[in-house]
Amino acid sequence: MIVDNTQTQMRKGILEYCILSIISRGEIYASDIISELKKARLLVVEGTLYPLLTRLKNNGLLSYNWKESTSGPPRKYYQITPAGLEVLRKLDATWEELAFAVQTSMEGRPEQPKADDKSDIN
């Protein structure tokens, strides 16, 4: 269905931005990134996250270090690099432009029932 594909593409398009934003707050473990994304209702599984983290690291936007864990093997903690902060700054500007464009394009639209609003359905 076209809606499902569009929704998937929209989520994929902002995933990298959200991950960089989360990591910019400070050093973080991958499972904590997933928790933050879930809290934001942007569901991601490890099979999606790890390749993206690797790509961001290989592009010089992230670095990581290993830390001993009290409950198992050492853990890899990610942090954003100066290059990553610069990319994030540019993505912030792009997000502002896109949010403005979407909001502006929605102005004057007739009210539509919400997807979960069944009161108008017979």
PDB file of C-alpha atoms in Angstrom:
ATOM      1  CA  MET A   1       0.000   0.000   0.000  1.00  0.00           C
ATOM      2  CA  ILE A   2       1.328   3.447  -0.888  1.00  0.00           C
ATOM      3  CA  VAL A   3       0.685   4.889   2.580  1.00  0.00           C
ATOM      4  CA  ASP A   4       2.750   2.171   4.269  1.00  0.00           C
ATOM      5  CA  ASN A   5       5.660   2.740   1.877  1.00  0.00           C
ATOM      6  CA  THR A   6       5.536   6.510   2.340  1.00  0.00           C
ATOM      7  CA  GLN A   7       5.409   6.179   6.122  1.00  0.00           C
ATOM      8  CA  THR A   8       8.390   3.798   6.059  1.00  0.00           C
ATOM      9  CA  GLN A   9      10.407   6.170   3.874  1.00  0.00           C
ATOM     10  CA  MET A  10       9.592   9.135   6.124  1.00  0.00           C
ATOM     11  CA  ARG A  11      10.752   7.225   9.218  1.00  0.00           C
ATOM     12  CA  LYS A  12      13.943   6.039   7.513  1.00  0.00           C
ATOM     13  CA  GLY A  13      14.640   9.592   6.431  1.00  0.00           C
ATOM     14  CA  ILE A  14      14.697  10.945   9.966  1.00  0.00           C
ATOM     15  CA  LEU A  15      16.248   7.976  11.752  1.00  0.00           C
ATOM     16  CA  GLU A  16      19.866   9.079  11.228  1.00  0.00           C
ATOM     17  CA  TYR A  17      18.990  12.590  12.391  1.00  0.00           C
ATOM     18  CA  CYS A  18      17.311  11.283  15.544  1.00  0.00           C
ATOM     19  CA  ILE A  19      20.233   8.977  16.326  1.00  0.00           C
ATOM     20  CA  LEU A  20      22.764  11.781  15.969  1.00  0.00           C
ATOM     21  CA  SER A  21      20.571  13.985  18.169  1.00  0.00           C
ATOM     22  CA  ILE A  22      20.394  11.326  20.880  1.00  0.00           C
ATOM     23  CA  ILE A  23      24.129  10.643  20.814  1.00  0.00           C
ATOM     24  CA  SER A  24      24.903  14.376  20.905  1.00  0.00           C
ATOM     25  CA  ARG A  25      23.566  14.443  24.497  1.00  0.00           C
ATOM     26  CA  GLY A  26      26.512  12.349  25.653  1.00  0.00           C
ATOM     27  CA  GLU A  27      28.160   8.959  25.499  1.00  0.00           C
ATOM     28  CA  ILE A  28      25.560   6.208  25.118  1.00  0.00           C
ATOM     29  CA  TYR A  29      25.207   2.442  24.759  1.00  0.00           C
ATOM     30  CA  ALA A  30      23.309   1.040  21.743  1.00  0.00           C
ATOM     31  CA  SER A  31      20.470  -0.476  23.770  1.00  0.00           C
ATOM     32  CA  ASP A  32      19.935   2.921  25.399  1.00  0.00           C
ATOM     33  CA  ILE A  33      19.669   4.472  21.925  1.00  0.00           C
ATOM     34  CA  ILE A  34      16.950   1.946  21.093  1.00  0.00           C
ATOM     35  CA  SER A  35      15.148   2.827  24.346  1.00  0.00           C
ATOM     36  CA  GLU A  36      15.267   6.527  23.480  1.00  0.00           C
ATOM     37  CA  LEU A  37      13.937   5.849  19.981  1.00  0.00           C
ATOM     38  CA  LYS A  38      11.112   3.723  21.408  1.00  0.00           C
ATOM     39  CA  LYS A  39      10.275   6.506  23.856  1.00  0.00           C
ATOM     40  CA  ALA A  40       9.991   8.810  20.840  1.00  0.00           C
ATOM     41  CA  ARG A  41       7.740   6.194  19.169  1.00  0.00           C
ATOM     42  CA  LEU A  42      10.324   5.594  16.447  1.00  0.00           C
ATOM     43  CA  LEU A  43      10.656   1.845  16.768  1.00  0.00           C
ATOM     44  CA  VAL A  44      13.980   0.380  15.725  1.00  0.00           C
ATOM     45  CA  VAL A  45      15.465  -3.079  16.129  1.00  0.00           C
ATOM     46  CA  GLU A  46      19.123  -3.909  16.671  1.00  0.00           C
ATOM     47  CA  GLY A  47      19.378  -5.236  13.115  1.00  0.00           C
ATOM     48  CA  THR A  48      18.584  -1.739  11.864  1.00  0.00           C
ATOM     49  CA  LEU A  49      20.559   0.242  14.429  1.00  0.00           C
ATOM     50  CA  TYR A  50      23.956  -1.452  14.334  1.00  0.00           C
ATOM     51  CA  PRO A  51      24.560  -1.110  10.570  1.00  0.00           C
ATOM     52  CA  LEU A  52      23.538   2.553  10.812  1.00  0.00           C
ATOM     53  CA  LEU A  53      25.903   3.162  13.741  1.00  0.00           C
ATOM     54  CA  THR A  54      28.698   1.476  11.793  1.00  0.00           C
ATOM     55  CA  ARG A  55      28.031   3.625   8.739  1.00  0.00           C
ATOM     56  CA  LEU A  56      27.988   6.813  10.853  1.00  0.00           C
ATOM     57  CA  LYS A  57      31.260   5.741  12.495  1.00  0.00           C
ATOM     58  CA  ASN A  58      32.864   4.921   9.138  1.00  0.00           C
ATOM     59  CA  ASN A  59      31.838   8.366   7.885  1.00  0.00           C
ATOM     60  CA  GLY A  60      33.606   9.961  10.847  1.00  0.00           C
ATOM     61  CA  LEU A  61      30.430  11.208  12.544  1.00  0.00           C
ATOM     62  CA  LEU A  62      30.668   8.899  15.566  1.00  0.00           C
ATOM     63  CA  SER A  63      33.393   7.275  17.591  1.00  0.00           C
ATOM     64  CA  TYR A  64      33.149   4.664  20.299  1.00  0.00           C
ATOM     65  CA  ASN A  65      35.051   3.170  23.165  1.00  0.00           C
ATOM     66  CA  TRP A  66      34.760  -0.039  25.079  1.00  0.00           C
ATOM     67  CA  LYS A  67      33.842  -0.044  28.759  1.00  0.00           C
ATOM     68  CA  GLU A  68      33.775  -2.930  31.171  1.00  0.00           C
ATOM     69  CA  SER A  69      30.321  -4.065  32.226  1.00  0.00           C
ATOM     70  CA  THR A  70      29.324  -5.407  35.621  1.00  0.00           C
ATOM     71  CA  SER A  71      26.785  -7.713  33.981  1.00  0.00           C
ATOM     72  CA  GLY A  72      28.682  -9.292  31.093  1.00  0.00           C
ATOM     73  CA  PRO A  73      31.198  -8.529  28.379  1.00  0.00           C
ATOM     74  CA  PRO A  74      32.562  -5.037  27.696  1.00  0.00           C
ATOM     75  CA  ARG A  75      30.119  -2.626  26.049  1.00  0.00           C
ATOM     76  CA  LYS A  76      30.639  -0.270  23.143  1.00  0.00           C
ATOM     77  CA  TYR A  77      29.664   3.309  23.990  1.00  0.00           C
ATOM     78  CA  TYR A  78      29.146   5.819  21.186  1.00  0.00           C
ATOM     79  CA  GLN A  79      29.876   9.533  21.146  1.00  0.00           C
ATOM     80  CA  ILE A  80      29.472  12.144  18.448  1.00  0.00           C
ATOM     81  CA  THR A  81      32.583  13.600  16.810  1.00  0.00           C
ATOM     82  CA  PRO A  82      33.165  17.251  15.885  1.00  0.00           C
ATOM     83  CA  ALA A  83      32.316  16.314  12.278  1.00  0.00           C
ATOM     84  CA  GLY A  84      29.132  14.665  13.558  1.00  0.00           C
ATOM     85  CA  LEU A  85      28.190  17.826  15.441  1.00  0.00           C
ATOM     86  CA  GLU A  86      28.654  19.847  12.253  1.00  0.00           C
ATOM     87  CA  VAL A  87      26.428  17.445  10.304  1.00  0.00           C
ATOM     88  CA  LEU A  88      23.864  17.585  13.121  1.00  0.00           C
ATOM     89  CA  ARG A  89      23.877  21.388  13.000  1.00  0.00           C
ATOM     90  CA  LYS A  90      23.162  21.257   9.260  1.00  0.00           C
ATOM     91  CA  LEU A  91      20.438  18.646   9.771  1.00  0.00           C
ATOM     92  CA  ASP A  92      18.870  20.894  12.436  1.00  0.00           C
ATOM     93  CA  ALA A  93      18.611  23.666   9.843  1.00  0.00           C
ATOM     94  CA  THR A  94      17.190  21.255   7.269  1.00  0.00           C
ATOM     95  CA  TRP A  95      14.644  19.979   9.798  1.00  0.00           C
ATOM     96  CA  GLU A  96      13.507  23.545  10.533  1.00  0.00           C
ATOM     97  CA  GLU A  97      13.063  24.177   6.795  1.00  0.00           C
ATOM     98  CA  LEU A  98      11.130  20.930   6.304  1.00  0.00           C
ATOM     99  CA  ALA A  99       8.927  21.461   9.359  1.00  0.00           C
ATOM    100  CA  PHE A 100       8.096  24.953   8.082  1.00  0.00           C
ATOM    101  CA  ALA A 101       7.339  23.605   4.591  1.00  0.00           C
ATOM    102  CA  VAL A 102       5.055  20.886   5.918  1.00  0.00           C
ATOM    103  CA  GLN A 103       3.269  23.198   8.336  1.00  0.00           C
ATOM    104  CA  THR A 104       2.814  25.840   5.640  1.00  0.00           C
ATOM    105  CA  SER A 105       1.504  23.305   3.131  1.00  0.00           C
ATOM    106  CA  MET A 106      -1.060  22.091   5.672  1.00  0.00           C
ATOM    107  CA  GLU A 107      -2.487  25.540   6.395  1.00  0.00           C
ATOM    108  CA  GLY A 108      -6.024  26.005   5.199  1.00  0.00           C
ATOM    109  CA  ARG A 109      -6.653  22.307   4.703  1.00  0.00           C
ATOM    110  CA  PRO A 110     -10.151  21.199   5.654  1.00  0.00           C
ATOM    111  CA  GLU A 111     -10.314  19.300   8.926  1.00  0.00           C
ATOM    112  CA  GLN A 112      -9.887  15.570   8.445  1.00  0.00           C
ATOM    113  CA  PRO A 113     -11.088  12.973  10.949  1.00  0.00           C
ATOM    114  CA  LYS A 114      -8.234  11.384  12.889  1.00  0.00           C
ATOM    115  CA  ALA A 115      -7.337   7.820  11.923  1.00  0.00           C
ATOM    116  CA  ASP A 116      -8.463   6.613  15.355  1.00  0.00           C
ATOM    117  CA  ASP A 117     -11.630   8.765  15.407  1.00  0.00           C
ATOM    118  CA  LYS A 118     -14.443   6.319  14.635  1.00  0.00           C
ATOM    119  CA  SER A 119     -17.275   8.722  15.523  1.00  0.00           C
ATOM    120  CA  ASP A 120     -17.918   9.629  11.859  1.00  0.00           C
ATOM    121  CA  ILE A 121     -17.836   6.039  10.627  1.00  0.00           C
ATOM    122  CA  ASN A 122     -21.204   4.299  10.099  1.00  0.00           C
TER     123      ASN A 122
END
